[in-house]
Amino acid sequence: MVESGGASSRRLRVAHDFPYRSELLASLSALILLWESPGLQSEILTSSGEPIDQPAHQALRHLAAGQPMRPSDLAQAMGTGASNVSKIVKRLEAEGLVARDRDPGDTRSTLITLTPQGDSAARHIYDLGDEMIAQVLATWSPRDVSRFTELAKRFSADAIAAAEEMRRKGLKRPSGERPTFAD
Protein backbone atom coordinates (compact mmCIF):
# COMPACT_ATOMS: atom_id res chain seq x y z
CA MET A 1 0.00 0.00 0.00
CA VAL A 2 1.28 3.45 -0.77
CA GLU A 3 1.07 6.03 1.98
CA SER A 4 -0.35 9.42 1.15
CA GLY A 5 1.93 12.38 0.83
CA GLY A 6 4.70 13.37 -1.53
CA ALA A 7 6.78 10.95 -3.55
CA SER A 8 9.56 11.02 -0.94
CA SER A 9 7.15 9.98 1.85
CA ARG A 10 5.75 6.97 -0.02
CA ARG A 11 6.64 3.61 1.41
CA LEU A 12 5.36 0.26 0.31
CA ARG A 13 4.20 -2.01 3.11
CA VAL A 14 6.40 -4.98 3.94
CA ALA A 15 5.67 -8.10 5.96
CA HIS A 16 7.03 -6.81 9.27
CA ASP A 17 4.51 -3.92 9.14
CA PHE A 18 1.74 -6.40 10.00
CA PRO A 19 1.39 -7.79 13.53
CA TYR A 20 0.39 -11.30 12.47
CA ARG A 21 2.10 -14.20 14.24
CA SER A 22 2.28 -15.97 10.88
CA GLU A 23 5.09 -14.68 8.68
CA LEU A 24 3.29 -16.23 5.74
CA LEU A 25 0.11 -14.23 6.41
CA ALA A 26 2.13 -11.04 6.94
CA SER A 27 3.94 -11.57 3.63
CA LEU A 28 0.69 -12.32 1.80
CA SER A 29 -0.92 -9.21 3.31
CA ALA A 30 1.93 -7.04 2.07
CA LEU A 31 1.67 -8.59 -1.39
CA ILE A 32 -2.11 -8.29 -1.63
CA LEU A 33 -2.11 -4.67 -0.48
CA LEU A 34 0.68 -3.88 -2.93
CA TRP A 35 -0.94 -5.46 -5.96
CA GLU A 36 -4.46 -4.29 -5.12
CA SER A 37 -3.41 -0.72 -4.35
CA PRO A 38 -5.37 1.57 -6.70
CA GLY A 39 -2.62 4.17 -6.42
CA LEU A 40 0.16 1.80 -7.45
CA GLN A 41 -1.97 0.24 -10.18
CA SER A 42 -2.77 3.69 -11.57
CA GLU A 43 0.92 4.65 -11.55
CA ILE A 44 1.88 1.44 -13.37
CA LEU A 45 -0.95 1.81 -15.90
CA THR A 46 -0.07 5.44 -16.56
CA SER A 47 3.63 4.65 -17.06
CA SER A 48 2.64 1.76 -19.35
CA GLY A 49 0.64 4.13 -21.56
CA GLU A 50 -2.66 2.36 -20.86
CA PRO A 51 -5.68 4.32 -22.16
CA ILE A 52 -8.15 3.21 -19.44
CA ASP A 53 -8.12 3.75 -15.69
CA GLN A 54 -7.63 1.25 -12.88
CA PRO A 55 -11.34 0.67 -12.10
CA ALA A 56 -12.00 -0.07 -15.79
CA HIS A 57 -9.07 -2.49 -15.82
CA GLN A 58 -10.46 -4.21 -12.74
CA ALA A 59 -13.90 -4.56 -14.36
CA LEU A 60 -12.41 -5.97 -17.56
CA ARG A 61 -10.36 -8.50 -15.57
CA HIS A 62 -13.49 -9.70 -13.76
CA LEU A 63 -15.51 -9.88 -16.96
CA ALA A 64 -12.78 -11.81 -18.77
CA ALA A 65 -12.60 -14.28 -15.89
CA GLY A 66 -16.34 -14.85 -15.53
CA GLN A 67 -18.49 -13.10 -18.07
CA PRO A 68 -21.27 -12.41 -18.66
CA MET A 69 -22.07 -10.77 -15.32
CA ARG A 70 -24.97 -8.88 -13.86
CA PRO A 71 -23.98 -5.38 -12.71
CA SER A 72 -24.72 -6.37 -9.09
CA ASP A 73 -22.37 -9.36 -9.37
CA LEU A 74 -19.67 -7.18 -10.89
CA ALA A 75 -20.10 -4.65 -8.07
CA GLN A 76 -19.73 -7.42 -5.50
CA ALA A 77 -16.66 -8.84 -7.25
CA MET A 78 -15.08 -5.39 -7.36
CA GLY A 79 -16.01 -4.55 -3.79
CA THR A 80 -17.85 -1.39 -4.76
CA GLY A 81 -21.37 -0.06 -5.06
CA ALA A 82 -23.86 -0.42 -7.88
CA SER A 83 -23.70 3.30 -8.77
CA ASN A 84 -19.92 3.13 -9.14
CA VAL A 85 -20.15 0.05 -11.35
CA SER A 86 -22.80 1.80 -13.43
CA LYS A 87 -20.39 4.67 -14.08
CA ILE A 88 -17.54 2.29 -14.93
CA VAL A 89 -19.75 0.25 -17.29
CA LYS A 90 -20.97 3.43 -19.01
CA ARG A 91 -17.35 4.47 -19.65
CA LEU A 92 -16.49 0.99 -20.95
CA GLU A 93 -19.63 1.00 -23.12
CA ALA A 94 -18.67 4.39 -24.58
CA GLU A 95 -15.24 2.95 -25.45
CA GLY A 96 -16.91 -0.03 -27.17
CA LEU A 97 -15.40 -2.50 -24.69
CA VAL A 98 -18.61 -3.90 -23.13
CA ALA A 99 -22.23 -4.36 -24.12
CA ARG A 100 -25.38 -4.77 -22.06
CA ASP A 101 -27.75 -7.55 -22.99
CA ARG A 102 -30.99 -8.81 -21.46
CA ASP A 103 -30.52 -11.70 -19.07
CA PRO A 104 -32.35 -14.61 -20.73
CA GLY A 105 -33.03 -16.08 -17.28
CA ASP A 106 -34.55 -12.84 -15.92
CA THR A 107 -35.69 -10.26 -18.47
CA ARG A 108 -35.73 -7.57 -15.74
CA SER A 109 -31.94 -7.87 -15.45
CA THR A 110 -29.08 -7.10 -17.76
CA LEU A 111 -25.83 -8.89 -18.33
CA ILE A 112 -22.56 -7.16 -19.10
CA THR A 113 -20.41 -8.87 -21.71
CA LEU A 114 -17.12 -8.05 -23.34
CA THR A 115 -17.23 -6.99 -26.97
CA PRO A 116 -14.49 -8.36 -29.26
CA GLN A 117 -12.61 -5.09 -28.63
CA GLY A 118 -13.17 -5.53 -24.89
CA ASP A 119 -11.94 -9.10 -25.02
CA SER A 120 -8.77 -7.87 -26.73
CA ALA A 121 -8.32 -5.16 -24.09
CA ALA A 122 -8.84 -7.70 -21.30
CA ARG A 123 -6.30 -10.06 -22.84
CA HIS A 124 -3.87 -7.14 -22.97
CA ILE A 125 -4.43 -6.61 -19.23
CA TYR A 126 -3.58 -10.24 -18.57
CA ASP A 127 -0.50 -9.87 -20.78
CA LEU A 128 0.60 -6.98 -18.55
CA GLY A 129 0.14 -9.24 -15.52
CA ASP A 130 2.24 -11.93 -17.18
CA GLU A 131 4.94 -9.34 -17.89
CA MET A 132 4.82 -8.18 -14.28
CA ILE A 133 5.22 -11.68 -12.83
CA ALA A 134 8.02 -12.43 -15.30
CA GLN A 135 9.83 -9.34 -14.06
CA VAL A 136 9.34 -10.41 -10.42
CA LEU A 137 10.67 -13.91 -11.13
CA ALA A 138 13.42 -12.92 -13.57
CA THR A 139 16.22 -13.92 -11.19
CA TRP A 140 14.59 -17.16 -9.97
CA SER A 141 15.72 -20.52 -11.24
CA PRO A 142 13.23 -22.51 -13.34
CA ARG A 143 13.15 -25.10 -10.53
CA ASP A 144 12.25 -22.45 -7.93
CA VAL A 145 9.54 -21.00 -10.19
CA SER A 146 8.08 -24.45 -10.77
CA ARG A 147 8.11 -25.37 -7.06
CA PHE A 148 6.64 -22.01 -6.02
CA THR A 149 3.93 -22.33 -8.70
CA GLU A 150 2.93 -25.79 -7.47
CA LEU A 151 2.81 -24.62 -3.84
CA ALA A 152 0.85 -21.48 -4.78
CA LYS A 153 -1.70 -23.59 -6.71
CA ARG A 154 -2.06 -25.91 -3.72
CA PHE A 155 -2.35 -22.97 -1.31
CA SER A 156 -4.95 -21.27 -3.50
CA ALA A 157 -7.08 -24.42 -3.80
CA ASP A 158 -6.88 -25.03 -0.04
CA ALA A 159 -7.69 -21.36 0.71
CA ILE A 160 -10.75 -21.48 -1.55
CA ALA A 161 -11.95 -24.69 0.12
CA ALA A 162 -11.34 -23.20 3.57
CA ALA A 163 -13.21 -20.01 2.62
CA GLU A 164 -16.23 -22.07 1.59
CA GLU A 165 -16.08 -23.93 4.91
CA MET A 166 -15.80 -20.63 6.82
CA ARG A 167 -18.84 -19.31 4.93
CA ARG A 168 -20.83 -22.32 6.11
CA LYS A 169 -19.55 -22.60 9.68
CA GLY A 170 -17.79 -19.35 10.50
CA LEU A 171 -14.22 -18.96 11.63
CA LYS A 172 -13.55 -21.27 14.55
CA ARG A 173 -10.40 -22.36 16.30
CA PRO A 174 -9.89 -26.09 16.69
CA SER A 175 -10.61 -27.07 20.33
CA GLY A 176 -10.36 -23.44 21.48
CA GLU A 177 -6.54 -23.34 21.28
CA ARG A 178 -4.42 -20.59 19.83
CA PRO A 179 -3.19 -21.50 16.35
CA THR A 180 0.45 -22.41 15.84
CA PHE A 181 2.42 -21.72 12.70
CA ALA A 182 5.35 -23.60 11.24
CA ASP A 183 6.80 -20.82 9.12
GROMACS .gro file of C-alpha atoms in nm:
model
  183
    1MET     CA    1   0.000   0.000   0.000
    2VAL     CA    2   0.128   0.345  -0.077
    3GLU     CA    3   0.107   0.603   0.198
    4SER     CA    4  -0.035   0.942   0.115
    5GLY     CA    5   0.193   1.238   0.083
    6GLY     CA    6   0.470   1.337  -0.153
    7ALA     CA    7   0.678   1.095  -0.355
    8SER     CA    8   0.956   1.102  -0.094
    9SER     CA    9   0.715   0.998   0.185
   10ARG     CA   10   0.575   0.697  -0.002
   11ARG     CA   11   0.664   0.361   0.141
   12LEU     CA   12   0.536   0.026   0.031
   13ARG     CA   13   0.420  -0.201   0.311
   14VAL     CA   14   0.640  -0.498   0.394
   15ALA     CA   15   0.567  -0.810   0.596
   16HIS     CA   16   0.703  -0.681   0.927
   17ASP     CA   17   0.451  -0.392   0.914
   18PHE     CA   18   0.174  -0.640   1.000
   19PRO     CA   19   0.139  -0.779   1.353
   20TYR     CA   20   0.039  -1.130   1.247
   21ARG     CA   21   0.210  -1.420   1.424
   22SER     CA   22   0.228  -1.597   1.088
   23GLU     CA   23   0.509  -1.468   0.868
   24LEU     CA   24   0.329  -1.623   0.574
   25LEU     CA   25   0.011  -1.423   0.641
   26ALA     CA   26   0.213  -1.104   0.694
   27SER     CA   27   0.394  -1.157   0.363
   28LEU     CA   28   0.069  -1.232   0.180
   29SER     CA   29  -0.092  -0.921   0.331
   30ALA     CA   30   0.193  -0.704   0.207
   31LEU     CA   31   0.167  -0.859  -0.139
   32ILE     CA   32  -0.211  -0.829  -0.163
   33LEU     CA   33  -0.211  -0.467  -0.048
   34LEU     CA   34   0.068  -0.388  -0.293
   35TRP     CA   35  -0.094  -0.546  -0.596
   36GLU     CA   36  -0.446  -0.429  -0.512
   37SER     CA   37  -0.341  -0.072  -0.435
   38PRO     CA   38  -0.537   0.157  -0.670
   39GLY     CA   39  -0.262   0.417  -0.642
   40LEU     CA   40   0.016   0.180  -0.745
   41GLN     CA   41  -0.197   0.024  -1.018
   42SER     CA   42  -0.277   0.369  -1.157
   43GLU     CA   43   0.092   0.465  -1.155
   44ILE     CA   44   0.188   0.144  -1.337
   45LEU     CA   45  -0.095   0.181  -1.590
   46THR     CA   46  -0.007   0.544  -1.656
   47SER     CA   47   0.363   0.465  -1.706
   48SER     CA   48   0.264   0.176  -1.935
   49GLY     CA   49   0.064   0.413  -2.156
   50GLU     CA   50  -0.266   0.236  -2.086
   51PRO     CA   51  -0.568   0.432  -2.216
   52ILE     CA   52  -0.815   0.321  -1.944
   53ASP     CA   53  -0.812   0.375  -1.569
   54GLN     CA   54  -0.763   0.125  -1.288
   55PRO     CA   55  -1.134   0.067  -1.210
   56ALA     CA   56  -1.200  -0.007  -1.579
   57HIS     CA   57  -0.907  -0.249  -1.582
   58GLN     CA   58  -1.046  -0.421  -1.274
   59ALA     CA   59  -1.390  -0.456  -1.436
   60LEU     CA   60  -1.241  -0.597  -1.756
   61ARG     CA   61  -1.036  -0.850  -1.557
   62HIS     CA   62  -1.349  -0.970  -1.376
   63LEU     CA   63  -1.551  -0.988  -1.696
   64ALA     CA   64  -1.278  -1.181  -1.877
   65ALA     CA   65  -1.260  -1.428  -1.589
   66GLY     CA   66  -1.634  -1.485  -1.553
   67GLN     CA   67  -1.849  -1.310  -1.807
   68PRO     CA   68  -2.127  -1.241  -1.866
   69MET     CA   69  -2.207  -1.077  -1.532
   70ARG     CA   70  -2.497  -0.888  -1.386
   71PRO     CA   71  -2.398  -0.538  -1.271
   72SER     CA   72  -2.472  -0.637  -0.909
   73ASP     CA   73  -2.237  -0.936  -0.937
   74LEU     CA   74  -1.967  -0.718  -1.089
   75ALA     CA   75  -2.010  -0.465  -0.807
   76GLN     CA   76  -1.973  -0.742  -0.550
   77ALA     CA   77  -1.666  -0.884  -0.725
   78MET     CA   78  -1.508  -0.539  -0.736
   79GLY     CA   79  -1.601  -0.455  -0.379
   80THR     CA   80  -1.785  -0.139  -0.476
   81GLY     CA   81  -2.137  -0.006  -0.506
   82ALA     CA   82  -2.386  -0.042  -0.788
   83SER     CA   83  -2.370   0.330  -0.877
   84ASN     CA   84  -1.992   0.313  -0.914
   85VAL     CA   85  -2.015   0.005  -1.135
   86SER     CA   86  -2.280   0.180  -1.343
   87LYS     CA   87  -2.039   0.467  -1.408
   88ILE     CA   88  -1.754   0.229  -1.493
   89VAL     CA   89  -1.975   0.025  -1.729
   90LYS     CA   90  -2.097   0.343  -1.901
   91ARG     CA   91  -1.735   0.447  -1.965
   92LEU     CA   92  -1.649   0.099  -2.095
   93GLU     CA   93  -1.963   0.100  -2.312
   94ALA     CA   94  -1.867   0.439  -2.458
   95GLU     CA   95  -1.524   0.295  -2.545
   96GLY     CA   96  -1.691  -0.003  -2.717
   97LEU     CA   97  -1.540  -0.250  -2.469
   98VAL     CA   98  -1.861  -0.390  -2.313
   99ALA     CA   99  -2.223  -0.436  -2.412
  100ARG     CA  100  -2.538  -0.477  -2.206
  101ASP     CA  101  -2.775  -0.755  -2.299
  102ARG     CA  102  -3.099  -0.881  -2.146
  103ASP     CA  103  -3.052  -1.170  -1.907
  104PRO     CA  104  -3.235  -1.461  -2.073
  105GLY     CA  105  -3.303  -1.608  -1.728
  106ASP     CA  106  -3.455  -1.284  -1.592
  107THR     CA  107  -3.569  -1.026  -1.847
  108ARG     CA  108  -3.573  -0.757  -1.574
  109SER     CA  109  -3.194  -0.787  -1.545
  110THR     CA  110  -2.908  -0.710  -1.776
  111LEU     CA  111  -2.583  -0.889  -1.833
  112ILE     CA  112  -2.256  -0.716  -1.910
  113THR     CA  113  -2.041  -0.887  -2.171
  114LEU     CA  114  -1.712  -0.805  -2.334
  115THR     CA  115  -1.723  -0.699  -2.697
  116PRO     CA  116  -1.449  -0.836  -2.926
  117GLN     CA  117  -1.261  -0.509  -2.863
  118GLY     CA  118  -1.317  -0.553  -2.489
  119ASP     CA  119  -1.194  -0.910  -2.502
  120SER     CA  120  -0.877  -0.787  -2.673
  121ALA     CA  121  -0.832  -0.516  -2.409
  122ALA     CA  122  -0.884  -0.770  -2.130
  123ARG     CA  123  -0.630  -1.006  -2.284
  124HIS     CA  124  -0.387  -0.714  -2.297
  125ILE     CA  125  -0.443  -0.661  -1.923
  126TYR     CA  126  -0.358  -1.024  -1.857
  127ASP     CA  127  -0.050  -0.987  -2.078
  128LEU     CA  128   0.060  -0.698  -1.855
  129GLY     CA  129   0.014  -0.924  -1.552
  130ASP     CA  130   0.224  -1.193  -1.718
  131GLU     CA  131   0.494  -0.934  -1.789
  132MET     CA  132   0.482  -0.818  -1.428
  133ILE     CA  133   0.522  -1.168  -1.283
  134ALA     CA  134   0.802  -1.243  -1.530
  135GLN     CA  135   0.983  -0.934  -1.406
  136VAL     CA  136   0.934  -1.041  -1.042
  137LEU     CA  137   1.067  -1.391  -1.113
  138ALA     CA  138   1.342  -1.292  -1.357
  139THR     CA  139   1.622  -1.392  -1.119
  140TRP     CA  140   1.459  -1.716  -0.997
  141SER     CA  141   1.572  -2.052  -1.124
  142PRO     CA  142   1.323  -2.251  -1.334
  143ARG     CA  143   1.315  -2.510  -1.053
  144ASP     CA  144   1.225  -2.245  -0.793
  145VAL     CA  145   0.954  -2.100  -1.019
  146SER     CA  146   0.808  -2.445  -1.077
  147ARG     CA  147   0.811  -2.537  -0.706
  148PHE     CA  148   0.664  -2.201  -0.602
  149THR     CA  149   0.393  -2.233  -0.870
  150GLU     CA  150   0.293  -2.579  -0.747
  151LEU     CA  151   0.281  -2.462  -0.384
  152ALA     CA  152   0.085  -2.148  -0.478
  153LYS     CA  153  -0.170  -2.359  -0.671
  154ARG     CA  154  -0.206  -2.591  -0.372
  155PHE     CA  155  -0.235  -2.297  -0.131
  156SER     CA  156  -0.495  -2.127  -0.350
  157ALA     CA  157  -0.708  -2.442  -0.380
  158ASP     CA  158  -0.688  -2.503  -0.004
  159ALA     CA  159  -0.769  -2.136   0.071
  160ILE     CA  160  -1.075  -2.148  -0.155
  161ALA     CA  161  -1.195  -2.469   0.012
  162ALA     CA  162  -1.134  -2.320   0.357
  163ALA     CA  163  -1.321  -2.001   0.262
  164GLU     CA  164  -1.623  -2.207   0.159
  165GLU     CA  165  -1.608  -2.393   0.491
  166MET     CA  166  -1.580  -2.063   0.682
  167ARG     CA  167  -1.884  -1.931   0.493
  168ARG     CA  168  -2.083  -2.232   0.611
  169LYS     CA  169  -1.955  -2.260   0.968
  170GLY     CA  170  -1.779  -1.935   1.050
  171LEU     CA  171  -1.422  -1.896   1.163
  172LYS     CA  172  -1.355  -2.127   1.455
  173ARG     CA  173  -1.040  -2.236   1.630
  174PRO     CA  174  -0.989  -2.609   1.669
  175SER     CA  175  -1.061  -2.707   2.033
  176GLY     CA  176  -1.036  -2.344   2.148
  177GLU     CA  177  -0.654  -2.334   2.128
  178ARG     CA  178  -0.442  -2.059   1.983
  179PRO     CA  179  -0.319  -2.150   1.635
  180THR     CA  180   0.045  -2.241   1.584
  181PHE     CA  181   0.242  -2.172   1.270
  182ALA     CA  182   0.535  -2.360   1.124
  183ASP     CA  183   0.680  -2.082   0.912
   0.00000   0.00000   0.00000
